[in-house]
Amino acid sequence: MILWLINSMILTDRFASALVYANQLHKTQIRKGTNVPYISHLLSVTALVLEDGGDEDQAIAALLHDAIEDQGGEATRQEIWSKFGQKVAAIVEGCTDADTIPKPPWRERKEKYIEHFRHAPPEVRRVALADKLHNARSILSDWYRLGDEIWNRFTGKKEGSLWYYRSLVEASKAAGGFCYLTEELDRVVSQLEQLALLNQGMN
């Protein structure tokens, strides 16, 4: 027990403040095509980051990983820097694929993000992988309720979405590290690909 206490990480009041801040930023958002509060996604991504060995800065960034993109752009970036420091702000920035309205065209934006991800620092890739893993798991779960209708929620539809997730898996394998998150994302994406092929064969 003593050894566990020595090796464990204690989350501080910074994390508690980030949790309140994230909830304030996203309190009116719901998950795409559902009535699920958006904070559920942020909490799930944060749990994956912590369980993978991420530190407090990475956990805070996980809570805030969509904040710049969805909730204020540059002004929110500056606020995150002020409240939680440069390291957290840099990770959140690294997880952001667009911070302007309107966003650039979908395919162009995703291709740029994949290339960025391939060369991103490890702390950015950990949070980004946790984000994509939870999203992919949510798609898989909803597929069993809705079938291929699920893909209509997404700009890239079925073909584009599967391309994007598969490209991220390959980029993560090429970059190295984060074996569990990468392999688990690979497993979920492979399952989605198999279901897509099965459904195509039935039509």
CSV table of C-alpha atoms in Angstrom, one decimal:
chain,number,residue,atom,x,y,z
A,1,MET,CA,0.0,0.0,0.0
A,2,ILE,CA,2.8,2.4,0.8
A,3,LEU,CA,4.5,1.7,-2.5
A,4,TRP,CA,1.2,2.4,-4.3
A,5,LEU,CA,0.8,5.7,-2.6
A,6,ILE,CA,4.4,6.7,-3.6
A,7,ASN,CA,3.9,5.8,-7.2
A,8,SER,CA,0.3,7.1,-7.6
A,9,MET,CA,-0.5,10.5,-9.1
A,10,ILE,CA,-2.7,12.8,-7.1
A,11,LEU,CA,-4.8,15.2,-9.2
A,12,THR,CA,-4.7,18.7,-7.7
A,13,ASP,CA,-7.2,21.6,-7.6
A,14,ARG,CA,-6.0,22.6,-11.1
A,15,PHE,CA,-7.8,19.5,-12.4
A,16,ALA,CA,-10.9,20.3,-10.5
A,17,SER,CA,-10.9,23.8,-11.9
A,18,ALA,CA,-10.4,22.4,-15.4
A,19,LEU,CA,-13.4,20.1,-14.9
A,20,VAL,CA,-15.7,23.0,-13.9
A,21,TYR,CA,-14.3,25.2,-16.7
A,22,ALA,CA,-14.9,22.4,-19.3
A,23,ASN,CA,-18.4,21.9,-18.1
A,24,GLN,CA,-19.1,25.6,-18.4
A,25,LEU,CA,-17.7,25.8,-21.9
A,26,HIS,CA,-19.6,22.8,-23.3
A,27,LYS,CA,-22.7,22.9,-21.1
A,28,THR,CA,-25.1,23.6,-24.0
A,29,GLN,CA,-23.5,21.0,-26.3
A,30,ILE,CA,-24.7,17.4,-26.9
A,31,ARG,CA,-23.0,14.5,-28.7
A,32,LYS,CA,-23.7,14.5,-32.4
A,33,GLY,CA,-27.1,13.0,-33.2
A,34,THR,CA,-27.9,12.2,-29.6
A,35,ASN,CA,-29.2,13.8,-26.4
A,36,VAL,CA,-26.1,12.9,-24.5
A,37,PRO,CA,-24.3,15.8,-22.8
A,38,TYR,CA,-21.0,16.6,-24.4
A,39,ILE,CA,-19.2,16.4,-21.1
A,40,SER,CA,-19.6,12.6,-21.2
A,41,HIS,CA,-17.1,12.5,-24.1
A,42,LEU,CA,-14.6,14.8,-22.3
A,43,LEU,CA,-14.7,12.7,-19.2
A,44,SER,CA,-14.3,9.5,-21.2
A,45,VAL,CA,-11.3,10.8,-23.1
A,46,THR,CA,-9.8,12.0,-19.8
A,47,ALA,CA,-10.2,8.6,-18.2
A,48,LEU,CA,-8.4,7.0,-21.2
A,49,VAL,CA,-5.5,9.4,-20.9
A,50,LEU,CA,-5.1,8.8,-17.1
A,51,GLU,CA,-5.4,5.1,-17.5
A,52,ASP,CA,-2.7,5.2,-20.2
A,53,GLY,CA,-0.3,7.0,-17.8
A,54,GLY,CA,-0.9,10.6,-18.7
A,55,ASP,CA,0.0,13.3,-16.2
A,56,GLU,CA,-2.2,16.1,-14.8
A,57,ASP,CA,-1.4,18.5,-17.7
A,58,GLN,CA,-2.5,15.8,-20.2
A,59,ALA,CA,-5.6,15.0,-18.2
A,60,ILE,CA,-6.6,18.7,-18.1
A,61,ALA,CA,-5.9,19.0,-21.9
A,62,ALA,CA,-8.1,16.0,-22.4
A,63,LEU,CA,-10.9,17.8,-20.6
A,64,LEU,CA,-10.3,20.8,-22.9
A,65,HIS,CA,-9.3,19.2,-26.1
A,66,ASP,CA,-12.3,20.5,-28.1
A,67,ALA,CA,-12.5,23.9,-26.4
A,68,ILE,CA,-10.5,25.9,-29.0
A,69,GLU,CA,-12.3,24.3,-31.9
A,70,ASP,CA,-15.8,24.4,-30.6
A,71,GLN,CA,-15.9,27.2,-28.0
A,72,GLY,CA,-14.2,30.4,-29.0
A,73,GLY,CA,-11.1,29.9,-31.0
A,74,GLU,CA,-8.2,32.3,-30.2
A,75,ALA,CA,-9.9,33.9,-27.2
A,76,THR,CA,-10.4,30.4,-25.6
A,77,ARG,CA,-6.8,29.5,-26.5
A,78,GLN,CA,-5.6,32.5,-24.5
A,79,GLU,CA,-7.8,31.8,-21.6
A,80,ILE,CA,-6.6,28.2,-21.4
A,81,TRP,CA,-3.0,29.4,-21.4
A,82,SER,CA,-3.8,31.9,-18.6
A,83,LYS,CA,-5.7,29.5,-16.4
A,84,PHE,CA,-3.7,26.2,-16.9
A,85,GLY,CA,-0.4,27.1,-18.5
A,86,GLN,CA,1.6,26.8,-21.7
A,87,LYS,CA,1.9,22.9,-21.6
A,88,VAL,CA,-1.9,22.4,-21.4
A,89,ALA,CA,-2.5,25.1,-24.1
A,90,ALA,CA,0.0,23.5,-26.4
A,91,ILE,CA,-1.6,20.0,-26.1
A,92,VAL,CA,-5.1,21.5,-26.7
A,93,GLU,CA,-3.7,23.4,-29.7
A,94,GLY,CA,-2.2,20.2,-31.0
A,95,CYS,CA,-5.6,18.4,-30.8
A,96,THR,CA,-7.3,21.2,-32.8
A,97,ASP,CA,-7.9,20.7,-36.5
A,98,ALA,CA,-9.6,24.0,-37.1
A,99,ASP,CA,-10.2,27.2,-35.1
A,100,THR,CA,-12.0,29.4,-37.6
A,101,ILE,CA,-15.6,29.7,-38.7
A,102,PRO,CA,-16.4,28.5,-41.3
A,103,LYS,CA,-14.0,25.6,-41.1
A,104,PRO,CA,-11.9,24.7,-44.1
A,105,PRO,CA,-13.3,21.9,-46.4
A,106,TRP,CA,-13.6,18.6,-44.5
A,107,ARG,CA,-11.2,16.4,-46.5
A,108,GLU,CA,-8.5,19.1,-46.7
A,109,ARG,CA,-8.8,19.7,-43.0
A,110,LYS,CA,-8.5,16.0,-42.1
A,111,GLU,CA,-5.6,15.4,-44.4
A,112,LYS,CA,-3.7,18.3,-42.8
A,113,TYR,CA,-4.6,16.9,-39.3
A,114,ILE,CA,-3.3,13.4,-40.1
A,115,GLU,CA,0.0,14.8,-41.2
A,116,HIS,CA,0.2,17.0,-38.1
A,117,PHE,CA,-0.6,14.0,-35.9
A,118,ARG,CA,2.1,11.9,-37.4
A,119,HIS,CA,4.8,14.4,-36.2
A,120,ALA,CA,3.1,15.7,-33.0
A,121,PRO,CA,4.8,15.4,-29.6
A,122,PRO,CA,3.9,12.3,-27.6
A,123,GLU,CA,1.6,14.2,-25.2
A,124,VAL,CA,-0.5,15.5,-28.0
A,125,ARG,CA,-0.7,12.0,-29.7
A,126,ARG,CA,-1.9,10.4,-26.4
A,127,VAL,CA,-4.8,12.9,-25.9
A,128,ALA,CA,-5.6,12.8,-29.7
A,129,LEU,CA,-5.6,8.9,-29.7
A,130,ALA,CA,-7.9,8.9,-26.6
A,131,ASP,CA,-10.3,11.3,-28.3
A,132,LYS,CA,-10.4,9.2,-31.5
A,133,LEU,CA,-10.8,6.0,-29.6
A,134,HIS,CA,-13.7,7.2,-27.6
A,135,ASN,CA,-15.3,8.6,-30.8
A,136,ALA,CA,-14.8,5.3,-32.7
A,137,ARG,CA,-16.2,3.3,-29.7
A,138,SER,CA,-19.3,5.6,-29.7
A,139,ILE,CA,-19.8,5.1,-33.4
A,140,LEU,CA,-19.6,1.3,-33.0
A,141,SER,CA,-22.0,1.3,-30.1
A,142,ASP,CA,-24.5,3.4,-32.0
A,143,TRP,CA,-24.1,1.3,-35.2
A,144,TYR,CA,-25.7,-1.6,-33.3
A,145,ARG,CA,-28.7,0.5,-32.6
A,146,LEU,CA,-29.0,2.4,-35.9
A,147,GLY,CA,-27.0,0.5,-38.5
A,148,ASP,CA,-25.5,2.4,-41.4
A,149,GLU,CA,-27.8,5.3,-40.7
A,150,ILE,CA,-25.1,6.3,-38.1
A,151,TRP,CA,-22.8,7.6,-40.8
A,152,ASN,CA,-25.3,10.3,-41.9
A,153,ARG,CA,-24.3,12.2,-38.7
A,154,PHE,CA,-20.8,12.8,-40.1
A,155,THR,CA,-19.6,15.2,-42.8
A,156,GLY,CA,-17.3,12.5,-44.2
A,157,LYS,CA,-20.2,9.9,-44.3
A,158,LYS,CA,-19.2,6.3,-44.1
A,159,GLU,CA,-16.4,6.2,-46.7
A,160,GLY,CA,-14.7,9.4,-45.5
A,161,SER,CA,-15.0,8.6,-41.8
A,162,LEU,CA,-13.6,5.1,-42.2
A,163,TRP,CA,-10.7,6.5,-44.3
A,164,TYR,CA,-10.0,9.1,-41.6
A,165,TYR,CA,-9.9,6.6,-38.7
A,166,ARG,CA,-7.9,4.1,-40.6
A,167,SER,CA,-5.4,6.8,-41.6
A,168,LEU,CA,-5.0,7.8,-38.0
A,169,VAL,CA,-4.3,4.2,-37.0
A,170,GLU,CA,-1.6,3.9,-39.6
A,171,ALA,CA,-0.1,7.3,-38.7
A,172,SER,CA,0.0,6.3,-35.0
A,173,LYS,CA,1.7,3.0,-35.9
A,174,ALA,CA,4.3,4.8,-38.0
A,175,ALA,CA,5.0,7.3,-35.2
A,176,GLY,CA,5.4,4.5,-32.6
A,177,GLY,CA,4.5,4.3,-28.9
A,178,PHE,CA,1.1,4.2,-27.2
A,179,CYS,CA,0.6,0.5,-28.0
A,180,TYR,CA,-2.7,0.1,-26.1
A,181,LEU,CA,-4.4,3.1,-27.5
A,182,THR,CA,-3.2,2.5,-31.0
A,183,GLU,CA,-4.1,-1.2,-31.0
A,184,GLU,CA,-7.5,-0.6,-29.4
A,185,LEU,CA,-8.3,2.0,-32.0
A,186,ASP,CA,-7.2,-0.4,-34.7
A,187,ARG,CA,-9.5,-3.1,-33.3
A,188,VAL,CA,-12.5,-0.8,-33.1
A,189,VAL,CA,-11.9,0.6,-36.6
A,190,SER,CA,-11.4,-2.9,-38.0
A,191,GLN,CA,-14.8,-3.9,-36.5
A,192,LEU,CA,-16.4,-0.9,-38.1
A,193,GLU,CA,-14.9,-1.7,-41.5
A,194,GLN,CA,-16.1,-5.3,-41.2
A,195,LEU,CA,-19.6,-4.2,-40.4
A,196,ALA,CA,-19.6,-1.7,-43.3
A,197,LEU,CA,-18.5,-4.6,-45.7
A,198,LEU,CA,-21.2,-6.9,-44.2
A,199,ASN,CA,-23.9,-4.3,-44.7
A,200,GLN,CA,-22.7,-3.6,-48.2
A,201,GLY,CA,-22.9,-7.3,-49.1
A,202,MET,CA,-26.5,-7.4,-47.8
A,203,ASN,CA,-27.7,-4.6,-49.9
